[in-house]
mmCIF file of C-alpha atoms and ligand atoms in Angstrom:
data_model
loop_
_atom_site.group_PDB
_atom_site.id
_atom_site.type_symbol
_atom_site.label_atom_id
_atom_site.label_comp_id
_atom_site.label_asym_id
_atom_site.label_seq_id
_atom_site.Cartn_x
_atom_site.Cartn_y
_atom_site.Cartn_z
ATOM 1 C CA MET A 79 102.900 75.154 122.604
ATOM 2 C CA ASN A 80 105.080 74.483 119.763
ATOM 3 C CA ARG A 81 102.699 71.954 118.220
ATOM 4 C CA ASP A 82 101.974 73.870 115.166
ATOM 5 C CA LEU A 83 105.166 75.085 113.251
ATOM 6 C CA LEU A 84 106.066 76.812 109.965
ATOM 7 C CA MET A 85 109.257 75.495 108.308
ATOM 8 C CA SER A 86 110.806 76.307 104.878
ATOM 9 C CA ASP A 87 113.529 74.050 103.074
ATOM 10 C CA ALA A 88 117.282 74.173 102.761
ATOM 11 C CA ALA A 89 117.154 74.208 98.895
ATOM 12 C CA HIS A 90 118.770 77.666 98.490
ATOM 13 C CA PHE A 91 120.585 77.811 101.829
ATOM 14 C CA ARG A 92 124.023 79.428 101.384
ATOM 15 C CA ILE A 93 126.392 81.971 102.928
ATOM 16 C CA SER A 94 125.989 85.005 100.550
ATOM 17 C CA TYR A 95 126.559 87.808 103.107
ATOM 18 C CA GLU A 96 127.918 87.879 106.929
ATOM 19 C CA ILE A 97 125.558 89.397 109.139
ATOM 20 C CA ASN A 98 126.537 87.573 112.284
ATOM 21 C CA PRO A 99 129.869 86.489 113.657
ATOM 22 C CA TYR A 100 129.196 82.770 112.663
ATOM 23 C CA MET A 101 128.688 83.410 108.934
ATOM 24 C CA ASP A 102 131.683 83.106 106.647
ATOM 25 C CA ARG A 103 131.593 83.226 103.125
ATOM 26 C CA SER A 104 134.480 81.035 102.751
ATOM 27 C CA CYS A 105 132.642 77.976 104.548
ATOM 28 C CA GLN A 106 129.541 77.234 102.567
ATOM 29 C CA PRO A 107 127.162 74.643 103.720
ATOM 30 C CA ASP A 108 127.127 71.199 101.802
ATOM 31 C CA SER A 109 123.868 71.356 99.845
ATOM 32 C CA ASP A 110 122.889 67.708 100.293
ATOM 33 C CA ALA A 111 123.890 67.480 103.869
ATOM 34 C CA ALA A 112 121.951 70.720 104.625
ATOM 35 C CA LEU A 113 118.812 69.168 102.935
ATOM 36 C CA ALA A 114 119.098 65.988 105.076
ATOM 37 C CA GLU A 115 119.778 67.975 108.120
ATOM 38 C CA HIS A 116 116.830 70.099 107.594
ATOM 39 C CA GLU A 117 114.561 67.083 106.616
ATOM 40 C CA ALA A 118 115.481 65.285 109.744
ATOM 41 C CA ILE A 119 114.414 68.078 112.082
ATOM 42 C CA ALA A 120 111.020 68.300 110.181
ATOM 43 C CA ALA A 121 110.561 64.513 110.489
ATOM 44 C CA ALA A 122 111.654 64.864 114.357
ATOM 45 C CA HIS A 123 108.724 67.413 114.865
ATOM 46 C CA ARG A 124 106.203 65.196 113.194
ATOM 47 C CA SER A 125 107.239 62.141 115.146
ATOM 48 C CA ALA A 126 106.668 64.193 118.156
ATOM 49 C CA GLY A 127 103.204 64.810 117.141
ATOM 50 C CA ARG A 128 103.632 68.342 115.785
ATOM 51 C CA THR A 129 102.129 69.673 112.594
ATOM 52 C CA VAL A 130 104.713 71.193 110.283
ATOM 53 C CA ARG A 131 103.540 73.492 107.618
ATOM 54 C CA THR A 132 105.836 74.444 104.805
ATOM 55 C CA MET A 133 106.834 77.638 102.895
ATOM 56 C CA LYS A 134 108.859 77.157 99.835
ATOM 57 C CA SER A 135 112.255 78.846 99.774
ATOM 58 C CA VAL A 136 113.236 81.198 96.925
ATOM 59 C CA PRO A 137 116.759 81.525 95.319
ATOM 60 C CA GLU A 138 117.217 85.149 96.129
ATOM 61 C CA CYS A 139 116.789 84.491 99.954
ATOM 62 C CA PRO A 140 119.681 82.318 101.266
ATOM 63 C CA ASP A 141 118.617 82.427 104.814
ATOM 64 C CA MET A 142 114.907 81.554 104.507
ATOM 65 C CA VAL A 143 115.490 78.377 105.926
ATOM 66 C CA TYR A 144 115.446 80.097 109.523
ATOM 67 C CA THR A 145 111.711 81.041 109.466
ATOM 68 C CA ALA A 146 111.948 82.010 113.092
ATOM 69 C CA ASN A 147 112.860 85.327 112.001
ATOM 70 C CA GLY A 148 109.956 85.823 109.675
ATOM 71 C CA ALA A 149 107.303 86.986 112.300
ATOM 72 C CA PHE A 150 106.208 86.430 115.938
ATOM 73 C CA ILE A 151 102.762 84.933 116.282
ATOM 74 C CA CYS A 152 100.396 84.764 119.110
ATOM 75 C CA ASP A 153 96.771 84.011 119.175
ATOM 76 C CA ARG A 154 96.415 84.001 115.389
ATOM 77 C CA ARG A 155 97.953 87.491 114.994
ATOM 78 C CA ALA A 156 101.470 87.920 113.479
ATOM 79 C CA VAL A 157 103.929 90.740 113.600
ATOM 80 C CA LEU A 158 106.150 90.491 110.565
ATOM 81 C CA GLY A 159 110.141 90.457 111.220
ATOM 82 C CA ASN A 160 111.837 93.698 110.303
ATOM 83 C CA PRO A 161 115.390 92.310 109.924
ATOM 84 C CA PRO A 162 118.643 93.536 108.433
ATOM 85 C CA ALA A 163 118.693 94.876 104.844
ATOM 86 C CA ALA A 164 120.187 91.479 103.587
ATOM 87 C CA ARG A 165 117.099 89.622 104.688
ATOM 88 C CA LEU A 166 114.334 92.119 103.904
ATOM 89 C CA GLU A 167 113.364 90.336 100.720
ATOM 90 C CA GLU A 168 112.120 87.382 102.708
ATOM 91 C CA ILE A 169 109.251 89.314 104.445
ATOM 92 C CA PRO A 170 106.776 89.614 101.755
ATOM 93 C CA TYR A 171 106.797 85.782 101.349
ATOM 94 C CA PHE A 172 106.023 85.346 105.161
ATOM 95 C CA HIS A 173 103.246 88.139 104.672
ATOM 96 C CA SER A 174 101.630 86.270 101.796
ATOM 97 C CA TRP A 175 101.843 82.774 103.552
ATOM 98 C CA LEU A 176 100.222 84.265 106.669
ATOM 99 C CA LYS A 177 97.535 86.117 104.871
ATOM 100 C CA GLU A 178 96.533 83.046 102.933
ATOM 101 C CA ASN A 179 96.428 80.974 106.207
ATOM 102 C CA GLU A 180 94.138 83.711 107.696
ATOM 103 C CA PHE A 181 96.379 85.217 110.328
ATOM 104 C CA ASP A 182 95.902 88.933 111.116
ATOM 105 C CA VAL A 183 99.236 90.248 109.890
ATOM 106 C CA PHE A 184 100.985 93.579 111.200
ATOM 107 C CA ASP A 185 104.155 95.375 110.098
ATOM 108 C CA ALA A 186 106.759 96.097 112.679
ATOM 109 C CA PRO A 187 107.298 99.681 113.004
ATOM 110 C CA TYR A 188 110.837 99.385 113.995
ATOM 111 C CA ALA A 189 113.906 96.906 113.901
ATOM 112 C CA PHE A 190 112.462 93.320 114.877
ATOM 113 C CA SER A 191 113.993 89.999 114.777
ATOM 114 C CA GLY A 192 110.586 88.235 115.054
ATOM 115 C CA GLN A 193 110.406 84.988 117.185
ATOM 116 C CA GLY A 194 114.475 85.073 117.230
ATOM 117 C CA ASP A 195 113.991 87.845 119.795
ATOM 118 C CA THR A 196 110.646 87.026 121.264
ATOM 119 C CA LEU A 197 109.944 84.003 123.374
ATOM 120 C CA ALA A 198 106.496 83.434 124.915
ATOM 121 C CA CYS A 199 106.408 81.771 128.386
ATOM 122 C CA GLY A 200 102.748 81.943 129.971
ATOM 123 C CA ARG A 201 102.016 85.584 130.825
ATOM 124 C CA PHE A 202 105.625 86.726 129.920
ATOM 125 C CA LEU A 203 107.186 87.623 126.742
ATOM 126 C CA LEU A 204 110.933 87.413 127.036
ATOM 127 C CA ALA A 205 111.882 89.866 124.390
ATOM 128 C CA GLY A 206 115.400 90.696 123.310
ATOM 129 C CA TYR A 207 116.647 94.415 122.419
ATOM 130 C CA GLY A 208 119.599 96.233 121.297
ATOM 131 C CA ARG A 209 120.749 93.901 118.674
ATOM 132 C CA ARG A 210 118.486 92.954 116.028
ATOM 133 C CA THR A 211 115.295 94.278 117.781
ATOM 134 C CA ASP A 212 114.491 98.002 118.613
ATOM 135 C CA ARG A 213 113.383 98.334 122.291
ATOM 136 C CA ARG A 214 110.480 100.286 120.993
ATOM 137 C CA MET A 215 109.000 97.025 119.899
ATOM 138 C CA HIS A 216 108.405 95.993 123.341
ATOM 139 C CA ASP A 217 105.543 98.523 123.972
ATOM 140 C CA PHE A 218 104.104 97.459 120.427
ATOM 141 C CA LEU A 219 104.103 93.916 121.377
ATOM 142 C CA ALA A 220 102.695 94.401 124.888
ATOM 143 C CA GLU A 221 99.980 96.431 123.454
ATOM 144 C CA LEU A 222 99.066 94.059 120.811
ATOM 145 C CA PHE A 223 99.328 90.762 122.672
ATOM 146 C CA GLY A 224 98.913 91.741 126.557
ATOM 147 C CA HIS A 225 102.059 89.868 127.747
ATOM 148 C CA GLU A 226 104.220 91.376 130.639
ATOM 149 C CA VAL A 227 107.388 92.075 128.549
ATOM 150 C CA VAL A 228 110.617 90.969 130.204
ATOM 151 C CA ALA A 229 113.339 93.173 128.259
ATOM 152 C CA LEU A 230 116.625 91.147 127.896
ATOM 153 C CA ARG A 231 119.937 92.138 126.306
ATOM 154 C CA THR A 232 122.623 90.138 125.490
ATOM 155 C CA VAL A 233 126.158 90.957 126.000
ATOM 156 C CA SER A 234 127.551 90.596 122.386
ATOM 157 C CA GLU A 235 126.793 89.861 118.859
ATOM 158 C CA LYS A 236 127.611 86.312 119.456
ATOM 159 C CA TRP A 237 124.178 86.256 120.889
ATOM 160 C CA TYR A 238 122.502 88.518 118.218
ATOM 161 C CA ASP A 239 119.251 86.721 118.692
ATOM 162 C CA LEU A 240 117.850 86.098 122.216
ATOM 163 C CA ASP A 241 116.936 82.522 121.205
ATOM 164 C CA LEU A 242 120.671 81.528 121.151
ATOM 165 C CA ALA A 243 121.063 82.235 124.957
ATOM 166 C CA VAL A 244 117.629 81.530 126.420
ATOM 167 C CA SER A 245 115.191 78.781 125.856
ATOM 168 C CA VAL A 246 111.617 78.035 127.186
ATOM 169 C CA ILE A 247 111.204 74.559 128.298
ATOM 170 C CA ASP A 248 107.599 74.981 129.644
ATOM 171 C CA GLU A 249 105.368 77.529 131.250
ATOM 172 C CA HIS A 250 107.578 77.242 134.626
ATOM 173 C CA THR A 251 110.946 76.497 133.322
ATOM 174 C CA LEU A 252 113.458 78.287 131.306
ATOM 175 C CA ALA A 253 117.005 77.233 130.464
ATOM 176 C CA TYR A 254 119.659 79.980 129.755
ATOM 177 C CA TYR A 255 123.364 80.889 129.576
ATOM 178 C CA PRO A 256 123.848 83.464 132.333
ATOM 179 C CA PRO A 257 126.999 85.083 130.744
ATOM 180 C CA ALA A 258 125.230 85.934 127.689
ATOM 181 C CA LEU A 259 122.910 88.357 129.345
ATOM 182 C CA GLU A 260 123.733 91.913 130.720
ATOM 183 C CA THR A 261 123.596 92.007 134.550
ATOM 184 C CA GLU A 262 120.399 93.867 134.831
ATOM 185 C CA SER A 263 118.667 91.570 132.214
ATOM 186 C CA ARG A 264 119.972 88.493 134.234
ATOM 187 C CA GLY A 265 118.358 89.971 137.351
ATOM 188 C CA ARG A 266 115.044 90.657 135.500
ATOM 189 C CA LEU A 267 115.100 86.807 134.460
ATOM 190 C CA LYS A 268 115.778 85.614 138.055
ATOM 191 C CA ASP A 269 112.890 87.779 139.495
ATOM 192 C CA LEU A 270 110.266 86.023 137.321
ATOM 193 C CA GLY A 271 109.796 83.089 139.797
ATOM 194 C CA LEU A 272 110.372 80.543 137.045
ATOM 195 C CA GLU A 273 112.705 77.589 137.449
ATOM 196 C CA LEU A 274 115.992 78.365 135.662
ATOM 197 C CA ILE A 275 118.347 75.735 134.421
ATOM 198 C CA GLU A 276 121.701 77.098 133.942
ATOM 199 C CA VAL A 277 123.903 76.169 130.775
ATOM 200 C CA GLY A 278 127.546 76.110 130.535
ATOM 201 C CA ALA A 279 129.627 77.639 127.767
ATOM 202 C CA GLU A 280 130.120 74.493 125.797
ATOM 203 C CA ASP A 281 126.384 73.726 125.493
ATOM 204 C CA ALA A 282 125.491 77.364 124.836
ATOM 205 C CA GLN A 283 128.115 77.723 122.070
ATOM 206 C CA ALA A 284 126.811 74.550 120.395
ATOM 207 C CA PHE A 285 123.429 76.510 120.179
ATOM 208 C CA ALA A 286 121.876 73.910 122.341
ATOM 209 C CA LEU A 287 119.502 76.516 123.789
ATOM 210 C CA ASN A 288 118.192 77.068 120.369
ATOM 211 C CA LEU A 289 115.717 74.202 120.946
ATOM 212 C CA ILE A 290 111.963 73.565 120.638
ATOM 213 C CA SER A 291 110.108 72.186 123.540
ATOM 214 C CA ASP A 292 106.395 71.498 123.635
ATOM 215 C CA GLY A 293 106.694 70.364 127.295
ATOM 216 C CA THR A 294 106.834 66.952 126.658
ATOM 217 C CA THR A 295 109.516 66.388 123.944
ATOM 218 C CA VAL A 296 112.572 68.666 123.478
ATOM 219 C CA THR A 297 114.088 68.696 119.900
ATOM 220 C CA MET A 298 117.619 70.016 120.045
ATOM 221 C CA THR A 299 120.970 69.905 118.713
ATOM 222 C CA GLN A 300 123.554 67.139 119.295
ATOM 223 C CA GLY A 301 126.711 67.774 121.211
ATOM 224 C CA ALA A 302 125.120 69.114 124.492
ATOM 225 C CA PRO A 303 125.109 66.268 126.813
ATOM 226 C CA ARG A 304 124.688 68.334 129.976
ATOM 227 C CA LEU A 305 121.671 70.031 128.995
ATOM 228 C CA SER A 306 120.034 66.930 127.453
ATOM 229 C CA ALA A 307 120.813 65.004 130.756
ATOM 230 C CA ALA A 308 119.320 67.948 132.704
ATOM 231 C CA LEU A 309 116.106 67.854 130.623
ATOM 232 C CA ARG A 310 115.850 64.063 130.855
ATOM 233 C CA GLU A 311 116.193 64.296 134.636
ATOM 234 C CA ARG A 312 113.113 66.287 134.387
ATOM 235 C CA GLY A 313 111.128 63.475 132.639
ATOM 236 C CA LEU A 314 111.292 65.190 129.071
ATOM 237 C CA THR A 315 111.985 63.072 126.148
ATOM 238 C CA VAL A 316 114.937 64.627 124.304
ATOM 239 C CA VAL A 317 115.615 64.138 120.469
ATOM 240 C CA ASP A 318 119.047 65.346 119.598
ATOM 241 C CA LEU A 319 119.968 66.239 115.988
ATOM 242 C CA ASP A 320 122.892 66.888 113.892
ATOM 243 C CA THR A 321 122.967 70.779 112.889
ATOM 244 C CA THR A 322 126.496 71.114 111.409
ATOM 245 C CA GLU A 323 125.190 72.922 108.374
ATOM 246 C CA LEU A 324 122.726 75.149 110.012
ATOM 247 C CA ARG A 325 125.452 76.405 112.442
ATOM 248 C CA LYS A 326 127.224 77.721 109.359
ATOM 249 C CA GLY A 327 124.593 80.445 109.069
ATOM 250 C CA GLY A 328 124.600 80.958 112.621
ATOM 251 C CA GLY A 329 121.373 79.049 113.620
ATOM 252 C CA GLY A 330 120.046 75.803 115.093
ATOM 253 C CA VAL A 331 117.004 73.798 115.640
ATOM 254 C CA ARG A 332 114.618 76.649 116.898
ATOM 255 C CA CYS A 333 115.689 79.037 114.095
ATOM 256 C CA THR A 334 114.190 76.728 111.496
ATOM 257 C CA ALA A 335 110.469 76.703 112.852
ATOM 258 C CA LEU A 336 108.154 79.673 113.336
ATOM 259 C CA THR A 337 105.611 78.707 116.082
ATOM 260 C CA LEU A 338 102.013 79.170 114.911
ATOM 261 C CA ASP A 339 100.257 78.257 118.141
ATOM 262 C CA ASN A 340 101.427 80.669 120.895
ATOM 263 C CA PRO A 341 98.362 81.100 123.091
ATOM 264 C CA ALA A 342 97.017 84.496 124.296
ATOM 265 C CA PRO A 343 98.580 85.134 127.682
ATOM 266 C CA PRO A 344 96.390 84.154 130.653
ATOM 267 C CA ARG A 345 94.429 87.015 131.935
ATOM 268 C CA ARG A 346 95.449 88.960 134.857
ATOM 269 C CA GLN A 347 93.530 88.326 138.219
HETATM 270 N N1 LIG B 155 122.022 83.856 109.204
HETATM 271 C C1 LIG B 155 120.830 84.196 109.687
HETATM 272 C C2 LIG B 155 120.863 85.594 110.322
HETATM 273 O O1 LIG B 155 121.954 86.019 110.870
HETATM 274 C C3 LIG B 155 120.530 83.302 110.952
HETATM 275 C C4 LIG B 155 119.193 83.420 111.694
HETATM 276 C C5 LIG B 155 119.173 82.558 112.910
HETATM 277 N N2 LIG B 155 117.685 82.765 113.549
HETATM 278 C C6 LIG B 155 117.649 82.797 114.802
HETATM 279 N N3 LIG B 155 116.488 82.677 115.166
HETATM 280 N N4 LIG B 155 118.474 82.801 115.796
HETATM 281 O O2 LIG B 155 119.762 86.502 110.205
#
């Protein structure tokens, strides 16, 4: 998993509106630093042996660098994101790219944060709701892809996308920040029979959970020594990178890459 990724670029990345608690128009990214930071993330994926495909950003879409919200893709089928109005103009670009690259493309009938709220883990689909994703999307996704949907709601807009609070390390292992999830959702996660790595406030606030793991190498932000140590202890290679500029838009490493190779869930016995 996570060996085939779609990234954009940071050429037009800026804070033009405020749609999450981290965005502040008076705190703009440094353009050169943002470009360098984004290129370093792409380079780290390539060094880990991943394929990085690219979609050029456009001036009218300042958040396009966060490709994770453009769609959720599984088994060559893509459900397009249905984001807040400020980001709607991005979606036709994803539509065109995915069509040109021969994916089957579906529109989301309700609000949907794409991969930001949809984490595939074996037969499970960890699916956020109540912030950027309408819960009615869950049946749509379950029907289309065949996963068991695990509905998870975060406690506040600080975790406006699930991929800031939960991460998939491999098919059997998740990392998460327990206080970010509502009690019932936390219970659902604990009942899955997966190994759960609990992350502390400091790591979670640094967006350390917004990582990409292919089961061998984990690409994540700097500044989360405890999570990176826990992952290294498990035999994983950890590559940690500076994400200072991306944080200004409320995102991290995982937000900048849309996974193209999620497999179909295993068939139930
Ligand atoms: N500024 C972007 C927004 O609010 C950040 C998106 C981050 N993406 C993510 N998958 N968490 O939409």
